PDB file of C-alpha atoms in Angstrom:
ATOM      1  CA  UNK A   1     251.589  89.697 -27.771  1.00  0.00           C
ATOM      2  CA  UNK A   2     251.366  86.469 -29.638  1.00  0.00           C
ATOM      3  CA  UNK A   3     253.089  86.402 -33.174  1.00  0.00           C
ATOM      4  CA  UNK A   4     251.558  85.513 -36.316  1.00  0.00           C
ATOM      5  CA  UNK A   5     251.637  82.830 -38.096  1.00  0.00           C
ATOM      6  CA  UNK A   6     253.491  82.758 -41.003  1.00  0.00           C
ATOM      7  CA  UNK A   7     252.151  81.561 -45.073  1.00  0.00           C
ATOM      8  CA  UNK A   8     253.800  80.607 -47.707  1.00  0.00           C
ATOM      9  CA  UNK A   9     252.982  81.557 -50.543  1.00  0.00           C
ATOM     10  CA  UNK A  10     254.854  79.273 -52.401  1.00  0.00           C
ATOM     11  CA  UNK A  11     256.287  75.291 -52.140  1.00  0.00           C
ATOM     12  CA  UNK A  12     259.584  74.495 -50.161  1.00  0.00           C
ATOM     13  CA  UNK A  13     260.403  73.433 -53.337  1.00  0.00           C
ATOM     14  CA  UNK A  14     259.512  76.521 -55.701  1.00  0.00           C
ATOM     15  CA  UNK A  15     261.703  78.553 -53.092  1.00  0.00           C
ATOM     16  CA  UNK A  16     264.765  76.663 -53.231  1.00  0.00           C
ATOM     17  CA  UNK A  17     264.969  76.509 -57.155  1.00  0.00           C
ATOM     18  CA  UNK A  18     264.000  80.109 -57.107  1.00  0.00           C
ATOM     19  CA  UNK A  19     267.110  80.663 -55.011  1.00  0.00           C
ATOM     20  CA  UNK A  20     269.506  78.536 -57.127  1.00  0.00           C
ATOM     21  CA  UNK A  21     268.561  80.325 -60.462  1.00  0.00           C
ATOM     22  CA  UNK A  22     270.008  83.159 -61.223  1.00  0.00           C
ATOM     23  CA  UNK A  23     268.725  86.760 -60.419  1.00  0.00           C
ATOM     24  CA  UNK A  24     269.974  90.006 -59.471  1.00  0.00           C
ATOM     25  CA  UNK A  25     270.461  91.089 -56.079  1.00  0.00           C
ATOM     26  CA  UNK A  26     269.454  95.029 -55.103  1.00  0.00           C
ATOM     27  CA  UNK A  27     272.416  97.146 -53.658  1.00  0.00           C
ATOM     28  CA  UNK A  28     271.668  97.406 -49.391  1.00  0.00           C
ATOM     29  CA  UNK A  29     273.790  99.241 -46.358  1.00  0.00           C
ATOM     30  CA  UNK A  30     274.467  96.701 -44.393  1.00  0.00           C
ATOM     31  CA  UNK A  31     275.980  96.454 -40.907  1.00  0.00           C
ATOM     32  CA  UNK A  32     278.686  95.716 -39.568  1.00  0.00           C
ATOM     33  CA  UNK A  33     280.497  94.668 -36.022  1.00  0.00           C
ATOM     34  CA  UNK A  34     281.004  97.817 -33.965  1.00  0.00           C
ATOM     35  CA  UNK A  35     284.814  97.469 -34.239  1.00  0.00           C
ATOM     36  CA  UNK A  36     284.432  96.953 -38.053  1.00  0.00           C
ATOM     37  CA  UNK A  37     284.978 100.167 -40.933  1.00  0.00           C
ATOM     38  CA  UNK A  38     283.688 100.340 -44.526  1.00  0.00           C
ATOM     39  CA  UNK A  39     286.693 100.580 -47.081  1.00  0.00           C
ATOM     40  CA  UNK A  40     287.813 103.527 -48.818  1.00  0.00           C
ATOM     41  CA  UNK A  41     286.533 102.114 -52.156  1.00  0.00           C
ATOM     42  CA  UNK A  42     283.347 102.212 -51.032  1.00  0.00           C
ATOM     43  CA  UNK A  43     282.815 104.764 -49.514  1.00  0.00           C
ATOM     44  CA  UNK A  44     283.843 106.296 -52.930  1.00  0.00           C
ATOM     45  CA  UNK A  45     281.079 103.774 -54.057  1.00  0.00           C
ATOM     46  CA  UNK A  46     278.776 105.354 -52.067  1.00  0.00           C
ATOM     47  CA  UNK A  47     279.545 108.793 -52.332  1.00  0.00           C
ATOM     48  CA  UNK A  48     279.447 108.261 -57.144  1.00  0.00           C
ATOM     49  CA  UNK A  49     276.070 106.689 -56.281  1.00  0.00           C
ATOM     50  CA  UNK A  50     274.855 110.079 -54.622  1.00  0.00           C
ATOM     51  CA  UNK A  51     273.782 107.807 -51.673  1.00  0.00           C
ATOM     52  CA  UNK A  52     274.168 108.870 -47.986  1.00  0.00           C
ATOM     53  CA  UNK A  53     277.814 108.997 -46.299  1.00  0.00           C
ATOM     54  CA  UNK A  54     278.392 105.830 -44.198  1.00  0.00           C
ATOM     55  CA  UNK A  55     279.074 106.232 -40.270  1.00  0.00           C
ATOM     56  CA  UNK A  56     282.833 105.855 -39.488  1.00  0.00           C
ATOM     57  CA  UNK A  57     281.883 102.317 -38.065  1.00  0.00           C
ATOM     58  CA  UNK A  58     279.802  99.586 -38.121  1.00  0.00           C
ATOM     59  CA  UNK A  59     278.382 100.376 -41.979  1.00  0.00           C
ATOM     60  CA  UNK A  60     279.227  99.797 -45.155  1.00  0.00           C
ATOM     61  CA  UNK A  61     277.503  99.397 -48.353  1.00  0.00           C
ATOM     62  CA  UNK A  62     276.250  95.749 -50.845  1.00  0.00           C
ATOM     63  CA  UNK A  63     277.297  96.499 -54.600  1.00  0.00           C
ATOM     64  CA  UNK A  64     273.844  94.927 -56.599  1.00  0.00           C
ATOM     65  CA  UNK A  65     275.459  92.041 -57.756  1.00  0.00           C
ATOM     66  CA  UNK A  66     274.098  88.278 -59.278  1.00  0.00           C
ATOM     67  CA  UNK A  67     272.985  85.586 -57.489  1.00  0.00           C
ATOM     68  CA  UNK A  68     272.756  82.115 -58.872  1.00  0.00           C
ATOM     69  CA  UNK A  69     273.377  80.005 -62.297  1.00  0.00           C
ATOM     70  CA  UNK A  70     272.104  79.484 -65.620  1.00  0.00           C
ATOM     71  CA  UNK A  71     271.948  75.593 -65.463  1.00  0.00           C
ATOM     72  CA  UNK A  72     270.206  72.631 -67.105  1.00  0.00           C
ATOM     73  CA  UNK A  73     268.335  72.136 -63.594  1.00  0.00           C
ATOM     74  CA  UNK A  74     268.180  75.920 -63.274  1.00  0.00           C
ATOM     75  CA  UNK A  75     266.233  76.762 -66.247  1.00  0.00           C
ATOM     76  CA  UNK A  76     263.111  78.878 -66.924  1.00  0.00           C
ATOM     77  CA  UNK A  77     260.035  77.239 -65.508  1.00  0.00           C
ATOM     78  CA  UNK A  78     256.646  79.034 -63.955  1.00  0.00           C
ATOM     79  CA  UNK A  79     256.023  79.121 -60.852  1.00  0.00           C
ATOM     80  CA  UNK A  80     252.971  79.108 -59.562  1.00  0.00           C
ATOM     81  CA  UNK A  81     252.394  81.827 -56.422  1.00  0.00           C
ATOM     82  CA  UNK A  82     249.140  80.166 -54.741  1.00  0.00           C
ATOM     83  CA  UNK A  83     248.651  82.465 -52.344  1.00  0.00           C
ATOM     84  CA  UNK A  84     248.770  85.443 -54.814  1.00  0.00           C
ATOM     85  CA  UNK A  85     246.318  83.726 -56.994  1.00  0.00           C
ATOM     86  CA  UNK A  86     243.728  83.505 -54.283  1.00  0.00           C
ATOM     87  CA  UNK A  87     244.327  86.793 -53.422  1.00  0.00           C
ATOM     88  CA  UNK A  88     244.289  88.497 -57.142  1.00  0.00           C
ATOM     89  CA  UNK A  89     240.679  86.528 -57.126  1.00  0.00           C
ATOM     90  CA  UNK A  90     239.708  88.232 -54.233  1.00  0.00           C
ATOM     91  CA  UNK A  91     240.588  91.530 -54.925  1.00  0.00           C
ATOM     92  CA  UNK A  92     238.962  90.963 -58.734  1.00  0.00           C
ATOM     93  CA  UNK A  93     235.415  89.813 -56.931  1.00  0.00           C
ATOM     94  CA  UNK A  94     235.927  93.306 -54.765  1.00  0.00           C
ATOM     95  CA  UNK A  95     235.900  95.094 -57.988  1.00  0.00           C
ATOM     96  CA  UNK A  96     233.318  93.036 -59.308  1.00  0.00           C
ATOM     97  CA  UNK A  97     230.599  94.010 -56.843  1.00  0.00           C
ATOM     98  CA  UNK A  98     231.178  97.770 -56.350  1.00  0.00           C
ATOM     99  CA  UNK A  99     230.711  97.910 -60.324  1.00  0.00           C
ATOM    100  CA  UNK A 100     227.326  96.079 -59.502  1.00  0.00           C
ATOM    101  CA  UNK A 101     226.568  98.559 -56.657  1.00  0.00           C
ATOM    102  CA  UNK A 102     227.375 101.383 -58.606  1.00  0.00           C
ATOM    103  CA  UNK A 103     225.356 100.772 -61.491  1.00  0.00           C
ATOM    104  CA  UNK A 104     222.230  99.740 -59.266  1.00  0.00           C
ATOM    105  CA  UNK A 105     223.072 102.686 -57.632  1.00  0.00           C
TER     106      UNK A 105
END
């Protein structure tokens, strides 16, 4: 089976800017090397959050955190996802066609 072509919805410059800008990162379970185990502190955190218990080895929980910085080079600016705009246009034209069909019926 051949892998589909990956489409980029933004430019390389926009993606680099997004990575540098201050933003939140969700907490998630991550895989560790097989012989490593999560610390007691991480186990308590997971228990306190009401998440499923960590296995004895090879998994831990990465806390939510903030990545990037707010400095003059990363001040807020609009980023236009061209693919998303195209998709929204297609959906809008489908909706318009359905409304017209319902009105004609």
